[in-house]
Coordinates of C-alpha atoms in Angstrom, one line a residue:
Chain A
G1 CA -12.4 8.2 15.0
A2 CA -8.7 8.6 14.6
G3 CA -7.0 6.9 11.7
V4 CA -3.7 5.2 11.6
S5 CA -0.9 7.4 12.8
Q6 CA 2.8 7.2 12.3
S7 CA 5.7 9.0 13.9
P8 CA 8.0 10.7 13.1
R9 CA 6.6 11.9 9.8
Y10 CA 10.1 12.7 8.6
K11 CA 13.4 11.3 9.8
V12 CA 16.8 12.3 8.5
T13 CA 19.7 10.2 9.9
K14 CA 23.3 9.6 9.1
R15 CA 24.5 6.3 7.7
G16 CA 25.2 3.8 10.5
Q17 CA 22.7 5.1 13.0
D18 CA 19.7 3.1 14.2
V19 CA 16.2 4.4 13.7
A20 CA 12.8 3.4 15.2
L21 CA 9.6 4.1 13.4
R22 CA 6.3 4.0 15.2
C23 CA 2.9 3.0 14.0
D24 CA -0.3 3.5 16.0
P25 CA -3.1 1.5 14.3
I26 CA -6.8 2.2 14.6
S27 CA -8.0 1.1 18.0
G28 CA -9.2 -2.5 18.0
H29 CA -7.6 -3.5 14.7
V30 CA -6.2 -6.9 14.8
S31 CA -4.0 -6.9 11.7
L32 CA -1.0 -4.6 11.2
Y33 CA 1.2 -4.4 8.1
W34 CA 4.4 -2.6 7.4
Y35 CA 5.2 -1.6 3.8
R36 CA 8.1 0.3 2.2
Q37 CA 7.7 2.6 -0.8
A38 CA 10.6 3.9 -2.8
L39 CA 10.2 7.1 -4.8
G40 CA 8.1 6.5 -7.9
Q41 CA 7.4 2.9 -7.0
G42 CA 4.5 1.0 -5.6
P43 CA 4.7 -0.1 -2.0
E44 CA 6.3 -3.5 -1.1
F45 CA 5.4 -5.7 1.8
L46 CA 7.7 -5.9 4.8
T47 CA 6.0 -7.7 7.6
Y48 CA 2.6 -8.6 9.2
F49 CA 1.3 -8.9 12.7
N50 CA -1.9 -10.6 13.9
Y51 CA -2.3 -9.2 17.4
E52 CA 1.2 -9.3 18.9
A53 CA 2.3 -12.3 16.8
Q54 CA 4.6 -11.5 13.9
Q55 CA 3.2 -14.0 11.4
D56 CA 5.1 -13.1 8.3
K57 CA 8.4 -11.2 8.1
S58 CA 9.4 -12.5 4.7
G59 CA 9.6 -9.0 3.2
L60 CA 12.1 -7.7 5.6
P61 CA 15.2 -7.1 3.4
N62 CA 17.9 -8.3 5.9
D63 CA 18.6 -8.8 9.5
R64 CA 19.1 -5.1 10.1
F65 CA 15.3 -4.7 9.9
S66 CA 13.1 -5.9 12.8
A67 CA 9.6 -5.1 14.0
E68 CA 7.6 -5.7 17.1
R69 CA 4.1 -5.2 18.4
P70 CA 4.4 -6.3 22.0
E71 CA 0.9 -5.6 23.3
G72 CA -1.0 -6.1 20.0
S73 CA -1.4 -2.4 19.4
I74 CA 1.4 0.0 18.7
S75 CA 4.2 -1.4 16.5
T76 CA 7.8 -0.3 16.0
L77 CA 9.9 -1.0 13.0
T78 CA 13.6 -0.7 13.8
I79 CA 16.4 -0.4 11.3
Q80 CA 19.9 -0.9 12.6
R81 CA 23.1 0.6 11.1
T82 CA 21.1 2.4 8.4
E83 CA 22.4 2.6 4.9
Q84 CA 21.5 5.0 2.1
R85 CA 19.5 2.4 0.3
D86 CA 17.2 2.3 3.2
S87 CA 15.9 5.7 2.3
A88 CA 12.2 5.4 1.4
M89 CA 8.7 6.0 2.7
Y90 CA 7.7 3.5 5.4
R91 CA 4.0 3.0 5.8
C92 CA 1.9 0.9 8.1
A93 CA -1.6 -0.2 7.6
S94 CA -4.2 -1.9 9.9
S95 CA -7.3 -3.8 9.4
L96 CA -10.1 -4.9 11.7
Q97 CA -9.5 -8.6 11.1
R98 CA -7.6 -10.3 8.4
G99 CA -6.9 -7.9 5.5
D100 CA -8.1 -10.3 2.9
T101 CA -11.6 -9.8 4.1
D102 CA -11.3 -6.3 5.5
T103 CA -10.2 -2.9 4.2
Q104 CA -6.7 -1.9 5.1
Y105 CA -6.3 1.6 6.4
F106 CA -3.0 3.2 5.7
G107 CA -1.0 5.6 7.8
P108 CA 0.6 8.8 6.4
G109 CA 4.0 7.2 6.4
T110 CA 7.4 8.1 7.7
R111 CA 9.8 9.5 5.1
L112 CA 13.3 8.2 6.0
T113 CA 16.3 9.8 4.5
V114 CA 19.7 8.3 5.2
L115 CA 22.6 10.6 4.4
Chain B
K1 CA 8.0 -10.1 -14.7
N2 CA 6.3 -8.5 -11.8
E3 CA 3.5 -10.5 -10.1
V4 CA 1.1 -7.5 -10.6
E5 CA 1.3 -5.5 -13.8
Q6 CA -0.7 -2.3 -14.5
S7 CA -1.2 -0.4 -17.7
P8 CA -0.9 2.3 -18.7
Q9 CA 1.8 3.7 -16.4
N10 CA 0.8 7.2 -17.3
L11 CA -2.6 8.4 -18.4
T12 CA -3.7 11.9 -19.4
A13 CA -7.3 12.7 -20.0
Q14 CA -9.6 15.7 -20.5
E15 CA -12.3 16.4 -18.0
G16 CA -15.4 14.3 -18.7
E17 CA -13.6 11.4 -20.4
F18 CA -14.1 7.8 -19.5
I19 CA -11.0 6.3 -18.1
T20 CA -9.9 2.7 -17.8
I21 CA -6.9 1.3 -15.9
N22 CA -5.9 -2.3 -16.3
C23 CA -4.3 -4.7 -13.9
S24 CA -3.1 -8.3 -14.5
Y25 CA -1.8 -10.5 -11.8
S26 CA 0.0 -13.9 -11.8
V27 CA -0.4 -14.8 -8.1
G28 CA -3.3 -16.5 -6.4
I29 CA -5.4 -14.0 -4.6
S30 CA -8.0 -13.8 -1.9
A31 CA -9.0 -10.3 -3.2
L32 CA -7.9 -7.7 -5.6
H33 CA -7.5 -4.2 -4.2
W34 CA -7.6 -0.8 -5.9
L35 CA -6.1 2.1 -4.0
Q36 CA -5.7 5.7 -4.7
Q37 CA -2.5 7.7 -3.7
H38 CA -3.1 11.4 -3.4
P39 CA -0.6 14.0 -4.6
G40 CA 0.1 14.6 -0.9
G41 CA 1.1 10.9 -0.5
G42 CA -1.8 9.4 1.5
I43 CA -3.1 6.0 0.4
V44 CA -6.8 5.3 0.4
S45 CA -8.5 2.0 -0.3
L46 CA -11.1 2.3 -3.1
F47 CA -12.2 -1.3 -3.7
M48 CA -11.6 -4.8 -2.5
L49 CA -13.2 -7.4 -4.8
S50 CA -12.9 -11.1 -5.4
S51 CA -15.5 -11.5 -8.1
G52 CA -17.7 -9.5 -10.4
K53 CA -18.1 -5.8 -10.2
K54 CA -18.3 -3.1 -7.6
K55 CA -19.4 0.5 -8.0
H56 CA -18.9 3.6 -5.9
G57 CA -20.0 6.9 -7.3
R58 CA -18.2 7.4 -10.6
L59 CA -15.8 4.6 -9.9
I60 CA -16.3 1.0 -11.1
A61 CA -14.0 -2.0 -10.6
T62 CA -14.4 -5.3 -12.3
I63 CA -12.5 -8.5 -12.0
N64 CA -12.2 -11.7 -14.2
I65 CA -10.8 -14.4 -11.9
Q66 CA -10.2 -16.9 -14.8
E67 CA -8.2 -14.4 -16.8
K68 CA -6.5 -12.9 -13.7
H69 CA -7.4 -9.4 -14.8
S70 CA -9.1 -6.4 -13.2
S71 CA -10.0 -3.0 -14.5
L72 CA -10.8 0.3 -12.8
H73 CA -13.1 2.6 -14.6
I74 CA -13.8 6.3 -13.9
T75 CA -16.8 7.8 -15.6
A76 CA -17.1 11.6 -16.3
S77 CA -13.5 12.2 -15.1
H78 CA -12.7 15.3 -13.2
P79 CA -9.4 17.1 -12.4
R80 CA -9.8 16.1 -8.7
D81 CA -9.5 12.4 -9.9
S82 CA -5.8 13.1 -10.7
A83 CA -3.8 10.8 -8.5
V84 CA -1.8 7.5 -8.6
Y85 CA -4.0 4.5 -8.8
I86 CA -2.5 1.2 -7.6
C87 CA -3.8 -2.3 -7.8
A88 CA -2.7 -4.9 -5.4
A89 CA -3.1 -8.6 -5.1
G90 CA -4.3 -9.6 -1.7
T91 CA -3.1 -13.0 -0.7
S92 CA -3.7 -14.9 2.5
Y93 CA -4.1 -12.8 5.7
G94 CA -4.0 -9.6 3.6
K95 CA -0.4 -9.4 2.5
L96 CA -0.6 -7.1 -0.5
T97 CA 1.6 -7.4 -3.6
F98 CA 1.4 -4.0 -5.4
G99 CA 1.5 -3.0 -9.0
Q100 CA 3.7 -0.1 -9.9
G101 CA 0.8 2.4 -10.1
T102 CA -0.8 4.4 -12.9
I103 CA -0.3 8.2 -12.8
L104 CA -3.6 9.8 -13.9
T105 CA -3.8 13.4 -14.8
V106 CA -7.1 14.9 -15.8
H107 CA -7.1 18.3 -17.4
P108 CA -9.9 20.8 -17.1

């Protein structure tokens, strides 16, 4: 079946613009995670959803970042008033149940460049 | 000090060599994950373990819970094994705390 998909794959935006990044998890997967990966670094956790409930948003860097998963499937990560330091690869992952007992499947990522 | 530390950061090997990548963590975990990041950027889960040892093909992962240490071994390495290998501590509900990754290059 289809894996985790993300769109767009690449996004170039000007500083100050808002961007919305989409994640389409594997069908039926309950848990959804957003991570951010700077060039040459390991990923870092942003936020976690269990169905539609955002149960941990401790990794979101500031209040310009928000995420939603209104129907427990597709999720959107929104960055308002983008800054150059927001440039990174944004990945989502999903797992069938809780990720501590199930494998996480990663999407291909969205490469965000803020000029 | 990072919560998850990997060593070495870079590793170069000749085809056929036995490879070991180490991971130490300071957080409590539900499971320790090993992931592979391909040169094209995709991330694939290799292992998830909470005790003992797991083997898949030429890859072996071990964990010592008391010492908070895990190792990933590759036997008979091949150039196609060249990738970034990342360990991650999986805490409650699957939140992953990642190491910085080990860049492995295997030469023919």
